[in-house]
Amino acid sequence: MTTFFNNPAESEFKKYFLLLSFFMLVFLGLRIAQGDFRLPDSDDYFATAELLKSGEYFSSTSDFVKGTLLTKRPFLYPLLILFPGFSNDLVIILLQTLVGFFNIYLILRLFQKLGGKSFRLLSIFILLTPSIFIYTHLIMTEVLVMTLLLLLALLLIAPLNAKKMLLIQLILTALIFLKPAFYLFSFVNILLFGFYFIKTRTFSFSVLIPLLFTIGYMGFNKERTGYFHFSSMQNINLIDYNLYLFKAQKESTEVANSWKESIYVEAEKLPNFKEWSEFLALEGKKTIKENLVSYTAFHLYGAIRGAIDPGRFDLMTLIEKYDTNSGFLNMLSTAGLKTTVTNFLDYKYFWIILILIPLFLIALLKWTLIFKLLWKKRKEINFRNSYIILFIAYAILITGPVNASRYMMPLQGILIVIAVISWENFRAKKSSTIK
């Protein structure tokens, strides 16, 4: 009987798993040498962990500042960083490195199960997507989100049964409580499985789990703050980022700053968190309605642009504590292309720009191959791969103008697998044509 060690396919699997794991350790060494395991968003998770540890997380408030903090980040990741002791960043990162090894295994296994053969090309694509390694070693949720998405994909590529359907719903629920942006997908999930149940004449109550948890948590936030919502990040992203960047590009940075300041000045006159939040949401929606076509185009452009972001900010985190407001995409949105390019020609870390060129080209190639395969297989798309496609599209579009390589990182394992499968199909077709 062929064993794991003398099976050529498994031997190839093992070889590239060890190679990629070695590079995971290289990036771990670079992160330890740099010495900073946190981004600005990391502090939010530690603040929430403090609230959980003290029990204050379950308290009520009408104060805007406290209400924002209480509901900004869901509890799942803060609970996980409490487990090893949130005073020790290195311990957390070492545990996340183990998750990173598991992610490599899952990417290779997904590729293998889809019939992929070229582990070498797959590994090249992974190595030319350094965000996979970089965000594994930062105290952020990205590495865990990637794990769950890969597990979701592995469940969906095989025939469904009641057990797998339950696991899918539990994974989606965990995703929602890791990344607040995913909470609206609980509604999409109901619709998608609704069509599936109609077509297959089946039903499973497990499909309600993500929606029930989402609505339950929104009710919990209403109990704490008086405002029915999932996360205060929704209004923060809307005012401080999406619409701020829109106004900065459409008019000027000065106008955008003045607009944002005037909104918060008015909000401060309101007596409690509920009215403050409702005011911010209303002002945001009003601005979008007044600029519906231009904002929609701006939102879509930002989402698509971020999908091919090569990750200058990611690389910068390996060198110094970096200001997110000075990132390439932020500068492009506020200062325009000409000014941004001029600034980068004088950039003190110009060698990073040279590294970004092949990373950008591989990102373009990746998407070209993905769309080529989707077009070729358009008549063969079923519920299971439709679910994966729609989730990826949702994750990209919901991020909008702030989309960047960091937000794309959890999707990269699946995207790279699809791209390499597409390349193999193209080569196989070309070879058969020549013969």
Phi, psi and omega in degrees: 000138179289129180263173179304320189279334178253006171282117185304319181296315181290328177296318177296318178303310183297318182300314183281334172297316179293321179298310181292326176295324176299315179292330174298320178290325176299313180293327174299316178299319178297320180292317179297320178296322179289323169089357182240115184261008186237148165254170178307322180293336180301325181298329178298320181293321178290324177297318178293323177298320177298317180296321178293317182297321182275347184086357182290343180302332184264006180278168179250153179202154172248357180286135184294314183298312180291320179298321177298315180294318182299324188249005185293310182242130174299165193279345193296306181293317175304323176296320181292324179280343173289329186300310179278355182101101190287002176277349184244095182299321184296322179298317179299315182294322178296321176294321178292331175296321175298320176296323178298319175300317180297321178297319176300314178303315182294321178298312180297320181291320177298316179300315180296317182292335177272006176092010180292144181242324188274082178294334179295310180296319177302316181293324177297315179298319180295314181294332178269017171233072189295344178301331178301319181278320186295314185280348171295330185252026171237148183280080180218168184277350189307317184295323179286324177297319177300316179303311182294322180293322177294319176296320178299315180297318179297324177290323186281339181281350178254160178304143183274146168220180185299320181294315180295323179296320177297316179298321178300316181293323179291322177295315179299319178298316178297320178299318180298322182271002168262318182234107182304332182299339183277355190296328180290341180290344176298329177284318177298320179303318178298315181296314182297313180288335175299314177297321180297316181294321179296317182291321183263354182056044177232176176199147175219126179295343181299336181296342180278346187303308182300319181294318180296318177294321179296309180295321178298318180291323176296322176293322177299319178293327176293321177299322183281325189236348183088357184240124182280104182199165180270316182207142176293347177299334181299312178287325179298313179297320182297311185274310189282340184237291186304302183285329176298312179295324178298312180292324179297320180284318183289322183242278177192165177298322180297315179296318180297316178298317180295318179298312181297317180297318181296325179294315181288330175297316179292320181297324182295342179282346183277151192279339186210173183299320182300308182292323177300310182295318178297322179295314180298315180297318181295316180295321178296313180296323179296317180296320179294317179298323180289339182229043192302310184291311183292323179289320178301316178297318179297318181296313181294318179299316180296320180296315181291317179300318180295333180293340179245016178295122182285343172098047177298318180299321180301311181295325180296332180294342178276352185249313184205165175288118193250147179275117182296336180288348180259011180293159183301312183292324177295315179295321180296322181287328186258323185259342182093165186295313185298310180296319180298314179297318179300316179298323184284335176293334178263012188290134184290336176255054185299332180298333177294323178300321179296322178294325184291337183299306177294329178294320178293317180296321179291327176295317178296316179298319180303310182290326176299315180293321180297311181292328177297316180292317179298320179293317181296322184261015189302330181274351182256001183291127179245187184300317188295312179283338173296321179298314179297314181299314182292325178294317178298315179299317178299312183299325179284312186290325182293334180286323174063226187299336181267005181300139182202177184302329179299314181286337178278340186308313182297337181275345193297325180302312180293316182298317180295317178301312180298318181298316182289322174301319178299316179298317180296320177297319179296315180294320180296319179294319180296319180295318180293328178292318180296319179292000000 
